[in-house]
PDB file of C-alpha atoms in Angstrom:
ATOM      1  CA  UNK O   1       5.460 -24.069 -20.354  1.00 63.00           C
ATOM      2  CA  UNK O   2       8.479 -24.309 -19.891  1.00 78.00           C
ATOM      3  CA  UNK O   3       9.642 -24.813 -22.851  1.00 91.00           C
ATOM      4  CA  UNK O   4      11.669 -28.272 -21.609  1.00 94.00           C
ATOM      5  CA  UNK O   5      11.822 -31.603 -23.396  1.00 94.00           C
ATOM      6  CA  UNK O   6      10.078 -34.297 -21.326  1.00 92.00           C
ATOM      7  CA  UNK O   7      10.476 -38.260 -21.670  1.00 87.00           C
ATOM      8  CA  UNK O   8       6.969 -40.045 -21.433  1.00 85.00           C
ATOM      9  CA  UNK O   9       6.747 -43.940 -21.399  1.00 79.00           C
ATOM     10  CA  UNK O  10       4.600 -44.680 -24.742  1.00 76.00           C
ATOM     11  CA  UNK O  11       2.704 -47.597 -23.321  1.00 76.00           C
ATOM     12  CA  UNK O  12       1.198 -45.330 -20.622  1.00 71.00           C
ATOM     13  CA  UNK O  13       2.733 -47.092 -17.509  1.00 70.00           C
ATOM     14  CA  UNK O  14       2.208 -44.557 -14.208  1.00 70.00           C
ATOM     15  CA  UNK O  15       6.178 -43.877 -14.666  1.00 74.00           C
ATOM     16  CA  UNK O  16       6.614 -40.073 -13.603  1.00 82.00           C
ATOM     17  CA  UNK O  17       7.636 -37.918 -17.280  1.00 86.00           C
ATOM     18  CA  UNK O  18      11.232 -37.000 -16.865  1.00 88.00           C
ATOM     19  CA  UNK O  19      12.464 -33.679 -17.969  1.00 93.00           C
ATOM     20  CA  UNK O  20      15.734 -33.146 -19.714  1.00 95.00           C
ATOM     21  CA  UNK O  21      16.902 -29.344 -19.187  1.00 96.00           C
ATOM     22  CA  UNK O  22      20.021 -30.113 -20.957  1.00 97.00           C
ATOM     23  CA  UNK O  23      18.221 -30.039 -24.228  1.00 97.00           C
ATOM     24  CA  UNK O  24      17.431 -26.096 -23.613  1.00 97.00           C
ATOM     25  CA  UNK O  25      14.729 -24.097 -22.862  1.00 97.00           C
ATOM     26  CA  UNK O  26      12.860 -22.548 -26.371  1.00 97.00           C
ATOM     27  CA  UNK O  27       9.308 -23.391 -28.202  1.00 97.00           C
ATOM     28  CA  UNK O  28      10.440 -27.016 -28.821  1.00 97.00           C
ATOM     29  CA  UNK O  29       8.591 -28.197 -32.273  1.00 96.00           C
ATOM     30  CA  UNK O  30      10.705 -31.602 -33.539  1.00 96.00           C
ATOM     31  CA  UNK O  31      13.190 -33.787 -32.744  1.00 97.00           C
ATOM     32  CA  UNK O  32      15.116 -36.528 -34.212  1.00 97.00           C
ATOM     33  CA  UNK O  33      18.131 -38.623 -33.274  1.00 96.00           C
ATOM     34  CA  UNK O  34      21.800 -39.756 -35.009  1.00 97.00           C
ATOM     35  CA  UNK O  35      23.104 -42.320 -32.749  1.00 94.00           C
ATOM     36  CA  UNK O  36      25.901 -42.559 -34.596  1.00 95.00           C
ATOM     37  CA  UNK O  37      27.008 -39.431 -33.698  1.00 96.00           C
ATOM     38  CA  UNK O  38      25.209 -39.439 -30.052  1.00 96.00           C
ATOM     39  CA  UNK O  39      23.010 -36.008 -31.231  1.00 98.00           C
ATOM     40  CA  UNK O  40      19.783 -35.167 -31.175  1.00 98.00           C
ATOM     41  CA  UNK O  41      18.437 -32.571 -33.679  1.00 98.00           C
ATOM     42  CA  UNK O  42      16.035 -30.096 -32.717  1.00 98.00           C
ATOM     43  CA  UNK O  43      13.781 -27.374 -34.803  1.00 98.00           C
ATOM     44  CA  UNK O  44      12.015 -23.949 -32.902  1.00 98.00           C
ATOM     45  CA  UNK O  45       8.510 -22.793 -33.347  1.00 96.00           C
ATOM     46  CA  UNK O  46       9.576 -19.175 -33.222  1.00 96.00           C
ATOM     47  CA  UNK O  47       9.460 -16.803 -36.325  1.00 94.00           C
ATOM     48  CA  UNK O  48      13.200 -15.811 -35.004  1.00 95.00           C
ATOM     49  CA  UNK O  49      13.974 -19.523 -34.112  1.00 96.00           C
ATOM     50  CA  UNK O  50      17.369 -21.751 -34.515  1.00 98.00           C
ATOM     51  CA  UNK O  51      18.362 -25.194 -35.212  1.00 98.00           C
ATOM     52  CA  UNK O  52      19.526 -27.002 -32.736  1.00 98.00           C
ATOM     53  CA  UNK O  53      21.735 -29.946 -32.136  1.00 98.00           C
ATOM     54  CA  UNK O  54      22.742 -31.456 -28.623  1.00 98.00           C
ATOM     55  CA  UNK O  55      25.709 -34.037 -28.921  1.00 98.00           C
ATOM     56  CA  UNK O  56      25.294 -36.228 -26.223  1.00 97.00           C
ATOM     57  CA  UNK O  57      28.195 -36.964 -23.945  1.00 95.00           C
ATOM     58  CA  UNK O  58      27.994 -40.792 -24.345  1.00 93.00           C
ATOM     59  CA  UNK O  59      25.366 -43.912 -24.013  1.00 92.00           C
ATOM     60  CA  UNK O  60      23.718 -44.803 -20.094  1.00 90.00           C
ATOM     61  CA  UNK O  61      21.527 -47.684 -19.337  1.00 80.00           C
ATOM     62  CA  UNK O  62      18.252 -47.404 -20.441  1.00 69.00           C
ATOM     63  CA  UNK O  63      15.000 -48.840 -18.404  1.00 62.00           C
ATOM     64  CA  UNK O  64      14.432 -51.542 -21.199  1.00 61.00           C
ATOM     65  CA  UNK O  65      18.258 -52.816 -20.464  1.00 65.00           C
ATOM     66  CA  UNK O  66      19.075 -50.947 -23.661  1.00 72.00           C
ATOM     67  CA  UNK O  67      21.842 -48.593 -24.018  1.00 78.00           C
ATOM     68  CA  UNK O  68      20.804 -44.925 -24.783  1.00 87.00           C
ATOM     69  CA  UNK O  69      21.681 -41.292 -25.192  1.00 93.00           C
ATOM     70  CA  UNK O  70      23.075 -39.397 -21.736  1.00 95.00           C
ATOM     71  CA  UNK O  71      20.189 -36.597 -22.152  1.00 95.00           C
ATOM     72  CA  UNK O  72      21.721 -35.233 -19.025  1.00 95.00           C
ATOM     73  CA  UNK O  73      24.872 -34.498 -19.730  1.00 96.00           C
ATOM     74  CA  UNK O  74      26.419 -32.858 -23.520  1.00 97.00           C
ATOM     75  CA  UNK O  75      26.408 -29.664 -25.743  1.00 98.00           C
ATOM     76  CA  UNK O  76      23.793 -27.584 -26.788  1.00 98.00           C
ATOM     77  CA  UNK O  77      24.529 -25.578 -29.683  1.00 98.00           C
ATOM     78  CA  UNK O  78      22.912 -23.846 -32.813  1.00 98.00           C
ATOM     79  CA  UNK O  79      23.282 -23.950 -36.072  1.00 98.00           C
ATOM     80  CA  UNK O  80      24.979 -20.999 -38.454  1.00 98.00           C
ATOM     81  CA  UNK O  81      25.008 -20.756 -41.952  1.00 98.00           C
ATOM     82  CA  UNK O  82      28.444 -19.543 -43.528  1.00 97.00           C
ATOM     83  CA  UNK O  83      27.459 -15.802 -44.309  1.00 96.00           C
ATOM     84  CA  UNK O  84      24.231 -15.811 -42.434  1.00 97.00           C
ATOM     85  CA  UNK O  85      25.580 -15.797 -38.811  1.00 97.00           C
ATOM     86  CA  UNK O  86      24.282 -14.074 -35.840  1.00 96.00           C
ATOM     87  CA  UNK O  87      20.568 -13.839 -36.441  1.00 96.00           C
ATOM     88  CA  UNK O  88      20.702 -13.508 -40.360  1.00 97.00           C
ATOM     89  CA  UNK O  89      18.504 -14.900 -42.568  1.00 97.00           C
ATOM     90  CA  UNK O  90      18.927 -16.540 -46.124  1.00 96.00           C
ATOM     91  CA  UNK O  91      16.234 -13.837 -47.658  1.00 95.00           C
ATOM     92  CA  UNK O  92      17.138 -14.502 -51.121  1.00 93.00           C
ATOM     93  CA  UNK O  93      15.874 -17.514 -52.426  1.00 91.00           C
ATOM     94  CA  UNK O  94      18.239 -18.420 -55.428  1.00 91.00           C
ATOM     95  CA  UNK O  95      20.951 -17.601 -52.609  1.00 93.00           C
ATOM     96  CA  UNK O  96      19.406 -20.378 -50.013  1.00 94.00           C
ATOM     97  CA  UNK O  97      18.934 -23.093 -52.915  1.00 93.00           C
ATOM     98  CA  UNK O  98      22.790 -23.018 -53.201  1.00 94.00           C
ATOM     99  CA  UNK O  99      24.759 -25.484 -50.756  1.00 96.00           C
ATOM    100  CA  UNK O 100      26.200 -23.840 -47.642  1.00 97.00           C
ATOM    101  CA  UNK O 101      28.475 -24.943 -45.144  1.00 98.00           C
ATOM    102  CA  UNK O 102      27.907 -24.845 -41.720  1.00 98.00           C
ATOM    103  CA  UNK O 103      28.709 -24.544 -38.386  1.00 98.00           C
ATOM    104  CA  UNK O 104      27.761 -25.362 -34.689  1.00 98.00           C
ATOM    105  CA  UNK O 105      28.170 -22.505 -32.229  1.00 98.00           C
ATOM    106  CA  UNK O 106      27.534 -23.303 -28.175  1.00 98.00           C
ATOM    107  CA  UNK O 107      24.524 -22.016 -26.984  1.00 97.00           C
ATOM    108  CA  UNK O 108      24.781 -19.060 -24.509  1.00 94.00           C
ATOM    109  CA  UNK O 109      23.212 -19.792 -20.736  1.00 95.00           C
ATOM    110  CA  UNK O 110      21.605 -23.231 -21.781  1.00 95.00           C
ATOM    111  CA  UNK O 111      19.554 -22.865 -18.469  1.00 94.00           C
ATOM    112  CA  UNK O 112      17.228 -20.037 -19.694  1.00 96.00           C
ATOM    113  CA  UNK O 113      14.513 -19.722 -22.025  1.00 96.00           C
ATOM    114  CA  UNK O 114      16.490 -19.074 -25.521  1.00 96.00           C
ATOM    115  CA  UNK O 115      14.408 -16.421 -26.660  1.00 95.00           C
ATOM    116  CA  UNK O 116      14.848 -14.254 -23.602  1.00 95.00           C
ATOM    117  CA  UNK O 117      18.759 -14.565 -24.393  1.00 96.00           C
ATOM    118  CA  UNK O 118      18.385 -13.638 -28.089  1.00 96.00           C
ATOM    119  CA  UNK O 119      16.865 -10.394 -26.794  1.00 95.00           C
ATOM    120  CA  UNK O 120      19.140 -10.009 -23.848  1.00 96.00           C
ATOM    121  CA  UNK O 121      22.215 -10.583 -26.632  1.00 96.00           C
ATOM    122  CA  UNK O 122      20.889  -8.037 -28.763  1.00 95.00           C
ATOM    123  CA  UNK O 123      20.041  -5.304 -26.062  1.00 95.00           C
ATOM    124  CA  UNK O 124      23.266  -5.310 -24.919  1.00 95.00           C
ATOM    125  CA  UNK O 125      25.667  -5.876 -27.417  1.00 94.00           C
ATOM    126  CA  UNK O 126      23.408  -3.743 -30.541  1.00 93.00           C
ATOM    127  CA  UNK O 127      24.344  -7.394 -32.534  1.00 92.00           C
ATOM    128  CA  UNK O 128      22.461 -10.516 -33.588  1.00 94.00           C
ATOM    129  CA  UNK O 129      22.616 -13.724 -31.214  1.00 95.00           C
ATOM    130  CA  UNK O 130      24.288 -16.648 -32.254  1.00 96.00           C
ATOM    131  CA  UNK O 131      22.599 -18.670 -35.047  1.00 97.00           C
ATOM    132  CA  UNK O 132      21.089 -18.459 -38.186  1.00 98.00           C
ATOM    133  CA  UNK O 133      17.358 -17.553 -37.668  1.00 98.00           C
ATOM    134  CA  UNK O 134      14.794 -19.857 -39.416  1.00 98.00           C
ATOM    135  CA  UNK O 135      11.587 -18.954 -39.749  1.00 96.00           C
ATOM    136  CA  UNK O 136       9.030 -21.164 -37.779  1.00 96.00           C
ATOM    137  CA  UNK O 137      10.963 -24.488 -37.451  1.00 97.00           C
ATOM    138  CA  UNK O 138       8.349 -27.484 -38.009  1.00 97.00           C
ATOM    139  CA  UNK O 139       8.774 -31.256 -39.069  1.00 96.00           C
ATOM    140  CA  UNK O 140      12.018 -32.807 -38.849  1.00 98.00           C
ATOM    141  CA  UNK O 141      13.382 -36.000 -39.866  1.00 97.00           C
ATOM    142  CA  UNK O 142      16.510 -38.365 -40.655  1.00 97.00           C
ATOM    143  CA  UNK O 143      16.890 -40.003 -43.807  1.00 96.00           C
ATOM    144  CA  UNK O 144      19.981 -43.007 -43.804  1.00 96.00           C
ATOM    145  CA  UNK O 145      22.053 -44.959 -46.173  1.00 94.00           C
ATOM    146  CA  UNK O 146      23.261 -47.713 -45.686  1.00 91.00           C
ATOM    147  CA  UNK O 147      26.938 -48.909 -46.208  1.00 92.00           C
ATOM    148  CA  UNK O 148      27.151 -49.242 -50.092  1.00 93.00           C
ATOM    149  CA  UNK O 149      24.426 -46.964 -51.118  1.00 93.00           C
ATOM    150  CA  UNK O 150      26.208 -44.073 -49.725  1.00 95.00           C
ATOM    151  CA  UNK O 151      27.058 -41.746 -52.681  1.00 94.00           C
ATOM    152  CA  UNK O 152      30.629 -39.546 -52.430  1.00 95.00           C
ATOM    153  CA  UNK O 153      29.932 -35.845 -51.851  1.00 94.00           C
ATOM    154  CA  UNK O 154      32.409 -34.104 -54.132  1.00 93.00           C
ATOM    155  CA  UNK O 155      34.826 -32.065 -52.903  1.00 94.00           C
ATOM    156  CA  UNK O 156      34.385 -33.487 -48.835  1.00 95.00           C
ATOM    157  CA  UNK O 157      35.505 -36.338 -46.624  1.00 92.00           C
ATOM    158  CA  UNK O 158      32.161 -38.260 -46.091  1.00 96.00           C
ATOM    159  CA  UNK O 159      30.159 -40.125 -47.743  1.00 96.00           C
ATOM    160  CA  UNK O 160      26.182 -39.193 -47.972  1.00 97.00           C
ATOM    161  CA  UNK O 161      25.500 -41.331 -44.945  1.00 97.00           C
ATOM    162  CA  UNK O 162      22.557 -38.865 -42.934  1.00 98.00           C
ATOM    163  CA  UNK O 163      20.353 -36.022 -44.061  1.00 97.00           C
ATOM    164  CA  UNK O 164      18.085 -33.920 -41.576  1.00 98.00           C
ATOM    165  CA  UNK O 165      15.100 -32.654 -43.854  1.00 97.00           C
ATOM    166  CA  UNK O 166      13.328 -30.024 -41.750  1.00 98.00           C
ATOM    167  CA  UNK O 167      10.351 -27.610 -42.852  1.00 97.00           C
ATOM    168  CA  UNK O 168       9.632 -24.069 -41.478  1.00 97.00           C
ATOM    169  CA  UNK O 169       6.367 -22.462 -41.523  1.00 95.00           C
ATOM    170  CA  UNK O 170       7.498 -19.149 -41.869  1.00 95.00           C
ATOM    171  CA  UNK O 171       8.709 -19.114 -45.471  1.00 95.00           C
ATOM    172  CA  UNK O 172       7.265 -22.729 -46.102  1.00 94.00           C
ATOM    173  CA  UNK O 173      10.781 -24.234 -47.439  1.00 95.00           C
ATOM    174  CA  UNK O 174      12.264 -27.273 -46.461  1.00 95.00           C
ATOM    175  CA  UNK O 175      15.887 -27.627 -45.702  1.00 97.00           C
ATOM    176  CA  UNK O 176      18.370 -30.546 -46.108  1.00 97.00           C
ATOM    177  CA  UNK O 177      21.417 -30.481 -43.779  1.00 98.00           C
ATOM    178  CA  UNK O 178      24.083 -33.102 -44.308  1.00 98.00           C
ATOM    179  CA  UNK O 179      24.831 -33.897 -41.002  1.00 97.00           C
ATOM    180  CA  UNK O 180      28.681 -35.443 -41.485  1.00 98.00           C
ATOM    181  CA  UNK O 181      29.707 -32.598 -44.254  1.00 98.00           C
ATOM    182  CA  UNK O 182      28.000 -30.002 -42.275  1.00 98.00           C
ATOM    183  CA  UNK O 183      26.667 -28.395 -45.895  1.00 98.00           C
ATOM    184  CA  UNK O 184      22.943 -27.154 -45.879  1.00 98.00           C
ATOM    185  CA  UNK O 185      20.511 -26.303 -49.111  1.00 96.00           C
ATOM    186  CA  UNK O 186      16.971 -25.384 -49.469  1.00 95.00           C
ATOM    187  CA  UNK O 187      15.361 -28.524 -51.118  1.00 92.00           C
ATOM    188  CA  UNK O 188      11.515 -27.099 -51.695  1.00 90.00           C
ATOM    189  CA  UNK O 189       9.855 -23.526 -51.674  1.00 89.00           C
ATOM    190  CA  UNK O 190       6.607 -22.578 -53.493  1.00 86.00           C
ATOM    191  CA  UNK O 191       8.399 -22.056 -57.078  1.00 83.00           C
ATOM    192  CA  UNK O 192       8.776 -25.662 -57.360  1.00 77.00           C
ATOM    193  CA  UNK O 193       5.486 -26.647 -57.663  1.00 71.00           C
ATOM    194  CA  UNK O 194       5.003 -28.770 -60.251  1.00 61.00           C
ATOM    195  CA  UNK O 195       1.195 -27.119 -61.465  1.00 61.00           C
ATOM    196  CA  UNK O 196       1.328 -23.300 -61.814  1.00 59.00           C
ATOM    197  CA  UNK O 197      -2.026 -23.529 -61.012  1.00 70.00           C
ATOM    198  CA  UNK O 198      -1.546 -25.382 -57.424  1.00 75.00           C
ATOM    199  CA  UNK O 199      -2.270 -22.657 -54.711  1.00 82.00           C
ATOM    200  CA  UNK O 200       1.173 -22.255 -53.114  1.00 86.00           C
ATOM    201  CA  UNK O 201       1.835 -24.126 -50.222  1.00 87.00           C
ATOM    202  CA  UNK O 202       1.026 -22.665 -46.556  1.00 88.00           C
ATOM    203  CA  UNK O 203       2.044 -23.098 -43.103  1.00 90.00           C
ATOM    204  CA  UNK O 204       4.411 -26.614 -43.937  1.00 93.00           C
ATOM    205  CA  UNK O 205       4.694 -28.728 -40.908  1.00 94.00           C
ATOM    206  CA  UNK O 206       5.285 -32.485 -40.330  1.00 95.00           C
ATOM    207  CA  UNK O 207       7.392 -34.289 -42.745  1.00 96.00           C
ATOM    208  CA  UNK O 208       8.356 -37.933 -43.672  1.00 97.00           C
ATOM    209  CA  UNK O 209      10.691 -39.552 -46.315  1.00 95.00           C
ATOM    210  CA  UNK O 210       9.003 -42.713 -47.845  1.00 93.00           C
ATOM    211  CA  UNK O 211      11.073 -46.334 -48.564  1.00 92.00           C
ATOM    212  CA  UNK O 212      11.398 -45.149 -52.315  1.00 88.00           C
ATOM    213  CA  UNK O 213      13.197 -41.874 -51.078  1.00 88.00           C
ATOM    214  CA  UNK O 214      10.692 -39.520 -51.564  1.00 89.00           C
ATOM    215  CA  UNK O 215      10.152 -36.475 -48.872  1.00 93.00           C
ATOM    216  CA  UNK O 216       6.163 -36.195 -48.167  1.00 95.00           C
ATOM    217  CA  UNK O 217       5.499 -32.756 -46.544  1.00 95.00           C
ATOM    218  CA  UNK O 218       2.366 -32.342 -44.682  1.00 95.00           C
ATOM    219  CA  UNK O 219       0.094 -28.561 -44.687  1.00 91.00           C
ATOM    220  CA  UNK O 220      -1.341 -27.393 -41.894  1.00 89.00           C
ATOM    221  CA  UNK O 221      -4.737 -24.596 -41.991  1.00 83.00           C
ATOM    222  CA  UNK O 222      -7.366 -24.148 -44.736  1.00 85.00           C
ATOM    223  CA  UNK O 223      -5.849 -26.360 -47.435  1.00 87.00           C
ATOM    224  CA  UNK O 224      -4.660 -29.813 -45.619  1.00 90.00           C
ATOM    225  CA  UNK O 225      -2.690 -31.425 -48.056  1.00 93.00           C
ATOM    226  CA  UNK O 226       0.005 -34.093 -48.390  1.00 95.00           C
ATOM    227  CA  UNK O 227       3.122 -32.749 -51.109  1.00 93.00           C
ATOM    228  CA  UNK O 228       5.423 -35.702 -52.320  1.00 92.00           C
ATOM    229  CA  UNK O 229       8.488 -33.863 -52.898  1.00 87.00           C
ATOM    230  CA  UNK O 230      11.831 -34.720 -54.903  1.00 78.00           C
ATOM    231  CA  UNK O 231      14.603 -32.563 -53.774  1.00 74.00           C
ATOM    232  CA  UNK O 232      14.944 -29.989 -56.289  1.00 71.00           C
ATOM    233  CA  UNK O 233      12.516 -31.194 -59.064  1.00 77.00           C
ATOM    234  CA  UNK O 234       9.000 -29.774 -59.149  1.00 80.00           C
ATOM    235  CA  UNK O 235       6.701 -31.080 -56.241  1.00 85.00           C
ATOM    236  CA  UNK O 236       2.666 -32.893 -56.518  1.00 87.00           C
ATOM    237  CA  UNK O 237       0.335 -32.943 -54.394  1.00 90.00           C
ATOM    238  CA  UNK O 238      -0.496 -36.348 -53.416  1.00 92.00           C
ATOM    239  CA  UNK O 239      -3.852 -35.474 -51.872  1.00 93.00           C
ATOM    240  CA  UNK O 240      -6.088 -33.244 -49.636  1.00 93.00           C
ATOM    241  CA  UNK O 241      -8.275 -33.280 -46.835  1.00 91.00           C
ATOM    242  CA  UNK O 242     -11.333 -31.680 -46.813  1.00 85.00           C
ATOM    243  CA  UNK O 243     -12.925 -28.860 -43.689  1.00 80.00           C
ATOM    244  CA  UNK O 244      -9.745 -26.819 -43.147  1.00 80.00           C
ATOM    245  CA  UNK O 245      -8.645 -25.291 -39.726  1.00 82.00           C
ATOM    246  CA  UNK O 246      -6.736 -28.237 -38.517  1.00 88.00           C
ATOM    247  CA  UNK O 247      -2.935 -29.338 -38.529  1.00 90.00           C
ATOM    248  CA  UNK O 248      -2.333 -33.205 -40.787  1.00 92.00           C
ATOM    249  CA  UNK O 249       0.226 -34.389 -38.432  1.00 92.00           C
ATOM    250  CA  UNK O 250       2.593 -37.853 -37.888  1.00 93.00           C
ATOM    251  CA  UNK O 251       2.840 -38.999 -41.445  1.00 96.00           C
ATOM    252  CA  UNK O 252       4.694 -42.340 -41.468  1.00 97.00           C
ATOM    253  CA  UNK O 253       5.094 -45.389 -43.876  1.00 97.00           C
ATOM    254  CA  UNK O 254       4.698 -48.960 -43.035  1.00 97.00           C
ATOM    255  CA  UNK O 255       8.417 -50.615 -43.791  1.00 94.00           C
ATOM    256  CA  UNK O 256       7.219 -51.812 -47.400  1.00 93.00           C
ATOM    257  CA  UNK O 257       6.062 -48.826 -47.890  1.00 94.00           C
ATOM    258  CA  UNK O 258       2.584 -49.930 -49.228  1.00 96.00           C
ATOM    259  CA  UNK O 259       0.803 -48.257 -46.517  1.00 97.00           C
ATOM    260  CA  UNK O 260       0.923 -44.309 -45.236  1.00 97.00           C
ATOM    261  CA  UNK O 261      -0.559 -43.093 -42.012  1.00 97.00           C
ATOM    262  CA  UNK O 262      -1.251 -39.629 -41.034  1.00 96.00           C
ATOM    263  CA  UNK O 263      -4.032 -37.518 -38.707  1.00 93.00           C
ATOM    264  CA  UNK O 264      -6.054 -34.469 -38.472  1.00 91.00           C
ATOM    265  CA  UNK O 265      -5.387 -33.213 -35.252  1.00 88.00           C
ATOM    266  CA  UNK O 266      -8.391 -31.488 -34.606  1.00 83.00           C
ATOM    267  CA  UNK O 267     -10.592 -32.929 -37.229  1.00 76.00           C
ATOM    268  CA  UNK O 268     -14.013 -33.892 -36.043  1.00 69.00           C
ATOM    269  CA  UNK O 269     -14.640 -37.435 -34.360  1.00 63.00           C
ATOM    270  CA  UNK O 270     -15.302 -40.416 -36.216  1.00 60.00           C
ATOM    271  CA  UNK O 271     -17.036 -41.557 -32.840  1.00 59.00           C
ATOM    272  CA  UNK O 272     -18.978 -38.353 -31.889  1.00 56.00           C
ATOM    273  CA  UNK O 273     -18.969 -36.727 -35.257  1.00 58.00           C
ATOM    274  CA  UNK O 274     -19.091 -33.570 -33.232  1.00 66.00           C
ATOM    275  CA  UNK O 275     -16.109 -33.065 -31.065  1.00 69.00           C
ATOM    276  CA  UNK O 276     -12.837 -32.037 -32.624  1.00 71.00           C
ATOM    277  CA  UNK O 277     -11.102 -34.864 -31.156  1.00 79.00           C
ATOM    278  CA  UNK O 278      -8.798 -35.676 -34.199  1.00 85.00           C
ATOM    279  CA  UNK O 279      -9.077 -38.315 -36.911  1.00 88.00           C
ATOM    280  CA  UNK O 280      -6.655 -40.814 -38.391  1.00 92.00           C
ATOM    281  CA  UNK O 281      -5.912 -42.086 -42.079  1.00 94.00           C
ATOM    282  CA  UNK O 282      -4.742 -45.080 -43.427  1.00 97.00           C
ATOM    283  CA  UNK O 283      -3.730 -44.474 -47.881  1.00 96.00           C
ATOM    284  CA  UNK O 284      -2.676 -47.358 -49.423  1.00 96.00           C
ATOM    285  CA  UNK O 285      -0.175 -47.252 -52.132  1.00 93.00           C
ATOM    286  CA  UNK O 286      -0.442 -49.340 -55.551  1.00 92.00           C
ATOM    287  CA  UNK O 287       2.366 -51.566 -55.629  1.00 90.00           C
ATOM    288  CA  UNK O 288       2.924 -49.826 -58.968  1.00 88.00           C
ATOM    289  CA  UNK O 289       3.767 -46.954 -57.357  1.00 83.00           C
ATOM    290  CA  UNK O 290       6.212 -48.317 -54.413  1.00 80.00           C
TER     291      UNK O 290
END
């Protein structure tokens, strides 16, 4: 309700959940961490939302003895695509598919709910609030390339080390952000479905990148499909879960790519058969497809 990020102990010990107001107050959806740059990237589940990053001032000692990010001290920023600043939206799909430069702008009043801050700025100035508009930010995944496998990005300083893929349900797009060179493009939209008779995707949500490099995108709502998307190539449907009215969440591969796990958030439980307690699935990937 307060729009803050909370850290909870995954093994269920009674340690109190800890909030991190410095990560902003907005309708948080997903987060991904790039430790090399001490950065947390975040999506916002709002039709007029933004894409954020929190740049930590450094590292602190964690409970397990490791070094973790200092999530109390840092700078919260919003992404602006060149040519689409101050709340503008990349309406033209052909233009959105092109590679654009981005810059990061410090968030105004990071201690306040950002939807209110945007409204106040728009009402007081008659202009849009900082940040490019992304329609309903959802799933987010950081993909890395190790040294020796990093491609040169023509005309830019850094090789391709890390890309943040994120989905937006409002326009059913998947964006790719080169975090070192500050470049962004749309790498999937419904025009890129391989089968012309395939129903368009609706409410794209969670996503994951397989060990083979394919982007797997989950769909909420009535269809509830998993799609395999190779950037800027025709996408194909991997599977569909019957029933509808739920969300496919948490897709994750084993390191060798032999199994894919995901859940249906509100599916009838296999225990009761009736209560919408959710259900988890395992997909075995044949060796020839890994």
